[in-house]
Short mmCIF file of N, CA and C in Angstrom, two decimals:
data_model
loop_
_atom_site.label_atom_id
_atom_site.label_comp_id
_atom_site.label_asym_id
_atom_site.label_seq_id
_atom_site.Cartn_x
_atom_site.Cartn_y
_atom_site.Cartn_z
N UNK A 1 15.49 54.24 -15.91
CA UNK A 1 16.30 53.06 -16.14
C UNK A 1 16.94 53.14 -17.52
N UNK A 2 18.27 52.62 -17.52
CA UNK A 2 18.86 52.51 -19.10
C UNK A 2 18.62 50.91 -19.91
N UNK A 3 18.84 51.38 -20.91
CA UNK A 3 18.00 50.07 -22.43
C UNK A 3 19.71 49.88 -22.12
N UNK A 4 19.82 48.44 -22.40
CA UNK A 4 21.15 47.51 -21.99
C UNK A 4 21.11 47.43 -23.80
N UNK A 5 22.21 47.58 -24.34
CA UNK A 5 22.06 46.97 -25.92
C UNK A 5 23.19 46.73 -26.32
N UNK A 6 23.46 45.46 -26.73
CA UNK A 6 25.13 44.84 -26.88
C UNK A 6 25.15 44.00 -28.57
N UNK A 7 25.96 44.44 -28.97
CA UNK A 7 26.19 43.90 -30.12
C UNK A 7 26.88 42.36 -30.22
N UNK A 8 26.64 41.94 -30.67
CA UNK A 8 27.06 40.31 -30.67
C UNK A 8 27.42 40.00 -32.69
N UNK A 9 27.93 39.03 -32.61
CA UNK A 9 28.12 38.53 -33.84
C UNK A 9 27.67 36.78 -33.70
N UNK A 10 26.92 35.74 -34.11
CA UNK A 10 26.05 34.77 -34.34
C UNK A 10 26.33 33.84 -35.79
N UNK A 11 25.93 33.02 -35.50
CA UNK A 11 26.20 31.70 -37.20
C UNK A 11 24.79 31.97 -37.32
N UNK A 12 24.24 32.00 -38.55
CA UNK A 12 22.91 31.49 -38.84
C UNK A 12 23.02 30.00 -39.27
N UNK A 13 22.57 29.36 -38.47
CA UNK A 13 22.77 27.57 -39.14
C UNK A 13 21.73 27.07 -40.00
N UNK A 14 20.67 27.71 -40.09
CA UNK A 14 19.92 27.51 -40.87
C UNK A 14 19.83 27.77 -42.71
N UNK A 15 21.06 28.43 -42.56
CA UNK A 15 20.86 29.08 -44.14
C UNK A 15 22.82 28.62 -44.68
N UNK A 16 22.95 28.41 -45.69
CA UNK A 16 24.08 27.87 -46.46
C UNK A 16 24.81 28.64 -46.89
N UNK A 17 26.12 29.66 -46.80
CA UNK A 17 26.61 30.31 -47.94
C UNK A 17 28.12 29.92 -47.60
N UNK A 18 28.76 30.43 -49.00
CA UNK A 18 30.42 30.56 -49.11
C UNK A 18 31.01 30.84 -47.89
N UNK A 19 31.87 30.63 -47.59
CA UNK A 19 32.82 31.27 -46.42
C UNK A 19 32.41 31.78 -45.38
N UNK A 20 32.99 32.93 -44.35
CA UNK A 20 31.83 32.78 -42.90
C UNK A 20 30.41 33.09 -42.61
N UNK A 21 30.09 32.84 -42.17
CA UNK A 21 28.34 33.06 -42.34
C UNK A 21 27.75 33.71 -40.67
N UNK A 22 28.70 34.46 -40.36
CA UNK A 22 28.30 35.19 -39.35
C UNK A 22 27.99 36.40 -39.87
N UNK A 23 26.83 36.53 -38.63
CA UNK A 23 26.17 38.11 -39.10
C UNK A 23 26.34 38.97 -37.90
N UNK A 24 25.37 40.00 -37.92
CA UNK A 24 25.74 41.00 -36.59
C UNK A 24 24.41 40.69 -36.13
N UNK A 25 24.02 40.78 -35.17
CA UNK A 25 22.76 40.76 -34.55
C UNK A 25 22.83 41.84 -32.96
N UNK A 26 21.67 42.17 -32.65
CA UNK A 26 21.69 43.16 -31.41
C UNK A 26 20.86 42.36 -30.41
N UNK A 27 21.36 42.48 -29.10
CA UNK A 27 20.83 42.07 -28.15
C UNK A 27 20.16 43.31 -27.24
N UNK A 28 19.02 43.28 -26.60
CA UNK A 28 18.69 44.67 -26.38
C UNK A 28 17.49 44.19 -25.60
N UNK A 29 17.32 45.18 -24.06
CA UNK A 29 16.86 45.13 -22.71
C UNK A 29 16.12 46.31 -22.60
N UNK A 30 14.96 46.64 -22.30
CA UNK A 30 14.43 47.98 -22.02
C UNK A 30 13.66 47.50 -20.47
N UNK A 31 14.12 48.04 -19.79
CA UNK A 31 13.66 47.77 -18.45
C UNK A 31 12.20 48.56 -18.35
N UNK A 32 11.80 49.62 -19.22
CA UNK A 32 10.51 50.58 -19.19
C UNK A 32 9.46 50.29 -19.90
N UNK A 33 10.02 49.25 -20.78
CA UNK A 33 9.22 48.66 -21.97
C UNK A 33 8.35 47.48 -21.06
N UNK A 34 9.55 46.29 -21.05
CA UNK A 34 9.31 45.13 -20.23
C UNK A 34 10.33 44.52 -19.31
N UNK A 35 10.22 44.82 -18.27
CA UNK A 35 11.40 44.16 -17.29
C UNK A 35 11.80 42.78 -17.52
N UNK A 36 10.93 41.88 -17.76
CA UNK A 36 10.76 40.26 -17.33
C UNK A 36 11.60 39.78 -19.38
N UNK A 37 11.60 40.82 -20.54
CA UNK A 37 11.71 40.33 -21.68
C UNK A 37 13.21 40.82 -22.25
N UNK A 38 13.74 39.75 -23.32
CA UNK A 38 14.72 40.15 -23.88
C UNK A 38 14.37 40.32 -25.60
N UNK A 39 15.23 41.49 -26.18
CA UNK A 39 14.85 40.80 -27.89
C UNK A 39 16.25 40.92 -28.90
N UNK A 40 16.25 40.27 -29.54
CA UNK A 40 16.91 39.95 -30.64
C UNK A 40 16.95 39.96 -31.94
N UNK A 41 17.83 41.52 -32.10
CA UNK A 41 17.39 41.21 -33.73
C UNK A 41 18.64 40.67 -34.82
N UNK A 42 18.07 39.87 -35.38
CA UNK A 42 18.45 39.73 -36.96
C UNK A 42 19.11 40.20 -37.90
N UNK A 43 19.68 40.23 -38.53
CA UNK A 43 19.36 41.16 -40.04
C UNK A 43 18.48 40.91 -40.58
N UNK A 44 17.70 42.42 -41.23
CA UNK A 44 16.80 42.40 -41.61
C UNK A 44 15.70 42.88 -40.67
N UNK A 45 14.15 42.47 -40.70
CA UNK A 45 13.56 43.27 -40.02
C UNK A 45 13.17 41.69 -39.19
N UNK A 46 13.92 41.35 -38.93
CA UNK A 46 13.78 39.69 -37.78
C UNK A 46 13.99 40.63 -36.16
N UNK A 47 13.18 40.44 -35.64
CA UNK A 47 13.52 40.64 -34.04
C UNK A 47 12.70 39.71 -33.10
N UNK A 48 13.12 39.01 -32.01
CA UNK A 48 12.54 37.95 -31.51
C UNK A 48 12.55 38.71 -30.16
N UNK A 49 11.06 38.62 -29.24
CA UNK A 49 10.98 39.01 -28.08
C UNK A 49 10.65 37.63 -27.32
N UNK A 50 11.28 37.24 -26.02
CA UNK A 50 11.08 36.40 -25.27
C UNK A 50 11.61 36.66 -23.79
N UNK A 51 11.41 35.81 -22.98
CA UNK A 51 11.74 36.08 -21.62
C UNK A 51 13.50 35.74 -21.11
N UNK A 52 13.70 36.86 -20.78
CA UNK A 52 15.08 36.74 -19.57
C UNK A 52 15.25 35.92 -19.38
N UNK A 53 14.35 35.01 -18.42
CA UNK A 53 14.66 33.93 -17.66
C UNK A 53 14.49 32.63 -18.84
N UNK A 54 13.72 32.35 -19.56
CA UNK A 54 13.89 31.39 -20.90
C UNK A 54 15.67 31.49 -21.29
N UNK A 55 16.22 32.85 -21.40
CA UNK A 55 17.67 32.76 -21.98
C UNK A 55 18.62 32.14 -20.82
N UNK A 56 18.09 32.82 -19.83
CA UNK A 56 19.25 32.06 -18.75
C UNK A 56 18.82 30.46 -18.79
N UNK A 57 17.73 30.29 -18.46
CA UNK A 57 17.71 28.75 -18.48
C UNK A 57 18.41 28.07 -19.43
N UNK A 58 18.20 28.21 -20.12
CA UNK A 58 18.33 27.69 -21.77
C UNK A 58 20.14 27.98 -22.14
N UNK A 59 20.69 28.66 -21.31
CA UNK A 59 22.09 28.36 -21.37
C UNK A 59 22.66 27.38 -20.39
N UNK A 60 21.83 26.88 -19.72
CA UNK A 60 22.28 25.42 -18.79
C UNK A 60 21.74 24.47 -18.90
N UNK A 61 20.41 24.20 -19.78
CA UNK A 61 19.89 23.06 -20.40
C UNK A 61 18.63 23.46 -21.16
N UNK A 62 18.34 22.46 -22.09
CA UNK A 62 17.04 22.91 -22.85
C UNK A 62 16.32 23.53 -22.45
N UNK A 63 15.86 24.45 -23.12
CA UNK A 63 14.48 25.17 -22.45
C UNK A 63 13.25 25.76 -23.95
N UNK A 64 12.20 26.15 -23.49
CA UNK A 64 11.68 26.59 -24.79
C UNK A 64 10.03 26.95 -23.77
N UNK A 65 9.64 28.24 -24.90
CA UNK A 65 8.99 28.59 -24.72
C UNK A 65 7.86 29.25 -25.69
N UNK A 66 6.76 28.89 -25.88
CA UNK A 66 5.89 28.87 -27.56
C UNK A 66 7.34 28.84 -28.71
N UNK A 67 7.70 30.03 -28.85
CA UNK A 67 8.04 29.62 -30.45
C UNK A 67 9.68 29.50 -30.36
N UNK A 68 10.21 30.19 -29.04
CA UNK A 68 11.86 30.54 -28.59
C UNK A 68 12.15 28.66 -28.27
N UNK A 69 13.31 28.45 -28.19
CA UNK A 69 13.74 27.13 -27.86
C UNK A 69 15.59 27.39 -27.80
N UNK A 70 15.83 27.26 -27.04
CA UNK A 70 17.36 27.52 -26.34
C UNK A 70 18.45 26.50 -25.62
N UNK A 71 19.26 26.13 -26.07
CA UNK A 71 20.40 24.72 -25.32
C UNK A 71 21.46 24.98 -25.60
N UNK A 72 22.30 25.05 -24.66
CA UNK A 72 24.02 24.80 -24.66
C UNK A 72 24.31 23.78 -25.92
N UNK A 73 25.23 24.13 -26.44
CA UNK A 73 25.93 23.87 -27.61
C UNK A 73 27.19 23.26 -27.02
N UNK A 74 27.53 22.12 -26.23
CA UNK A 74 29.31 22.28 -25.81
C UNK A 74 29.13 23.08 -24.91
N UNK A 75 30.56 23.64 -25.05
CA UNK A 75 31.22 24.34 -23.46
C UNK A 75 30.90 25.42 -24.20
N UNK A 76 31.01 26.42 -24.79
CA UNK A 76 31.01 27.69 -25.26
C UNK A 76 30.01 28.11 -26.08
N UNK A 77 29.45 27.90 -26.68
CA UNK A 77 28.39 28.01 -27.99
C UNK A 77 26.70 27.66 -26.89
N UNK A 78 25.67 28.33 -27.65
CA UNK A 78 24.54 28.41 -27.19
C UNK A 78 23.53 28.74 -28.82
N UNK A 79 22.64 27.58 -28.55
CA UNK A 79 21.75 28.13 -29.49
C UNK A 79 20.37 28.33 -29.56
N UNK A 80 20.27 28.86 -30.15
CA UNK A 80 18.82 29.73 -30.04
C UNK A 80 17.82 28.86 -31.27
N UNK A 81 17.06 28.72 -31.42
CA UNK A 81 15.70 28.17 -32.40
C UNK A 81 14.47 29.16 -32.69
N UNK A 82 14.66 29.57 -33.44
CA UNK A 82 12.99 30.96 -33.81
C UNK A 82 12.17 29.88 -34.60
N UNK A 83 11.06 29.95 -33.92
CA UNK A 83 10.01 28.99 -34.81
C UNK A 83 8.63 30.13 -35.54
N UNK A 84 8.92 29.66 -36.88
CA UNK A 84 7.75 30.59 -37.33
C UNK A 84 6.90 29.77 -38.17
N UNK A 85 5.81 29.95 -38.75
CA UNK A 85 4.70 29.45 -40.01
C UNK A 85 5.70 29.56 -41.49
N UNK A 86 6.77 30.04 -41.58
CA UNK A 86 7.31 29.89 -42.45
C UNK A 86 8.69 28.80 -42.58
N UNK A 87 9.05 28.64 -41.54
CA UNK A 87 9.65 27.58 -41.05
C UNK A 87 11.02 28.20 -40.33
N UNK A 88 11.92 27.43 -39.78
CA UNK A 88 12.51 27.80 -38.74
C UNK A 88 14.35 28.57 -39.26
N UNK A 89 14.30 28.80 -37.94
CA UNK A 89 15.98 29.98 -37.96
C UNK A 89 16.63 29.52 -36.55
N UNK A 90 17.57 28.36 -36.84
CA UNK A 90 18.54 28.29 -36.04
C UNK A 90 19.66 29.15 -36.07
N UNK A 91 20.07 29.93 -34.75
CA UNK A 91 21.09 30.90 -34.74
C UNK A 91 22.30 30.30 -33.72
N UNK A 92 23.63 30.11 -33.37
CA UNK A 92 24.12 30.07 -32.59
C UNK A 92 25.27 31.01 -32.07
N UNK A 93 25.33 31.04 -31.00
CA UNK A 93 26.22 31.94 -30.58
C UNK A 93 27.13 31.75 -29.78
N UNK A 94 28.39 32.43 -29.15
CA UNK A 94 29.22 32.05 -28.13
C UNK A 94 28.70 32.68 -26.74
N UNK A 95 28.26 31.56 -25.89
CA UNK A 95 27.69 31.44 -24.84
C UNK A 95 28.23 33.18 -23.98
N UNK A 96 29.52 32.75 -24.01
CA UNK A 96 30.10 34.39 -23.17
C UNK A 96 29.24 35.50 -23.67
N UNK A 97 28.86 35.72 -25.09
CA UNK A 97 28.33 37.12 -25.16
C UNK A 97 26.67 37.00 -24.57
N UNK A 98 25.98 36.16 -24.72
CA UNK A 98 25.00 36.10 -24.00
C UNK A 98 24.81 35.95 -22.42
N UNK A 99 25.60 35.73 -21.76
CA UNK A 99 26.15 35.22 -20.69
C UNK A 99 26.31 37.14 -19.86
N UNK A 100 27.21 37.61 -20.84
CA UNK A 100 28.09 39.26 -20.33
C UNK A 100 26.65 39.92 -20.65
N UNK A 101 25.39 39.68 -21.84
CA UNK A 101 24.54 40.16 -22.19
C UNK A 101 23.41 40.38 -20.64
N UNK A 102 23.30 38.92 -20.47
CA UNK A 102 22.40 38.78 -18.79
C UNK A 102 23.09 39.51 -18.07
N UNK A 103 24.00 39.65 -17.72
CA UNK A 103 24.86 40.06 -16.70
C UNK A 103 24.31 41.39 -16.42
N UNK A 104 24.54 41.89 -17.42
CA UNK A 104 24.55 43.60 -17.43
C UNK A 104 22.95 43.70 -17.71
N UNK A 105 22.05 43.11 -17.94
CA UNK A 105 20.35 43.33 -18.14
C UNK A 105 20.75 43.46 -16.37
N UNK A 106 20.95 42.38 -15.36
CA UNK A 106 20.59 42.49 -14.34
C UNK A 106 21.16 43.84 -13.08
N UNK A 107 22.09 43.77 -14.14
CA UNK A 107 23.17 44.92 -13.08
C UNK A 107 22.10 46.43 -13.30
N UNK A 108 21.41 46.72 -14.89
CA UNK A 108 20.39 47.52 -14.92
C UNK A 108 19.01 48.02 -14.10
N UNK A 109 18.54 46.61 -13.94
CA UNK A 109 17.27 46.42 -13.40
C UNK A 109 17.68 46.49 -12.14
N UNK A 110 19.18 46.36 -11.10
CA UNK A 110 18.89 46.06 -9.42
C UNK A 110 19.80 48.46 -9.55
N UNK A 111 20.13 48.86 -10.52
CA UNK A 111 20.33 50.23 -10.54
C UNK A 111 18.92 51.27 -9.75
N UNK A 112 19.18 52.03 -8.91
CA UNK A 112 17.71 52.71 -8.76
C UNK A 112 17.58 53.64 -9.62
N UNK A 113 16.24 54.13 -9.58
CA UNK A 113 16.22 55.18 -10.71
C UNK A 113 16.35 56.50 -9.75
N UNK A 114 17.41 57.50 -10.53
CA UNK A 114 17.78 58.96 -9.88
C UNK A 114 15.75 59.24 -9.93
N UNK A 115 15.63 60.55 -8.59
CA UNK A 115 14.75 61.25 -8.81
C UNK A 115 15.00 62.69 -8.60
#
């Protein structure tokens, strides 16, 4: 099976600076690792593992799961919530790249594997 890995660009809403405050972040699927999980990294050494199905939900109404927490933003925007002991990282994003992100995790996982 192939690792699905799509680059996205994200607001961090949690943190304040000058002018745009988008970063790069990676979205990334390993079907060999864990079929059922998605993760997300950060800049920096931030990467969040949670479930597939938590992201799809969570782009059509609240959803959350231990520390992940996910809701439509409007028509386009989707945001994400990382909850840690140090306190929290709201990220948001435009719904389409997460949206084209599922898409293609699933188009991976229904692929057979050559033998």
């Amino acid at each position: 099976m192939s690792v699905v890995e799509q680059y996205a660009r994200a607001h961090i809403v949690t943190e304040t600076q000058e002018g745009e405050n988008a970063v790069p972040v990676v979205l990334r699927y390993d079907p060999e690792t864990d079929p059922r999980s998605v993760r997300i990294g950060l800049p920096g050494p931030h990467e969040w593992e949670f479930s597939r199905e938590l992201l799809e939900r969570g782009l059509r109404a609240p959803a959350r799961s231990g520390d992940v927490e996910i809701w439509p933003c409007g028509r386009v925007q989707a945001v994400l919530e990382f909850h840690t002991p140090q306190g929290v990282t709201v990220v948001q994003f435009d719904a389409k790249a997460l949206i084209r992100f599922l898409r293609r995790t699933y188009t991976v996982a229904a692929t057979p594997v050559p033998h």
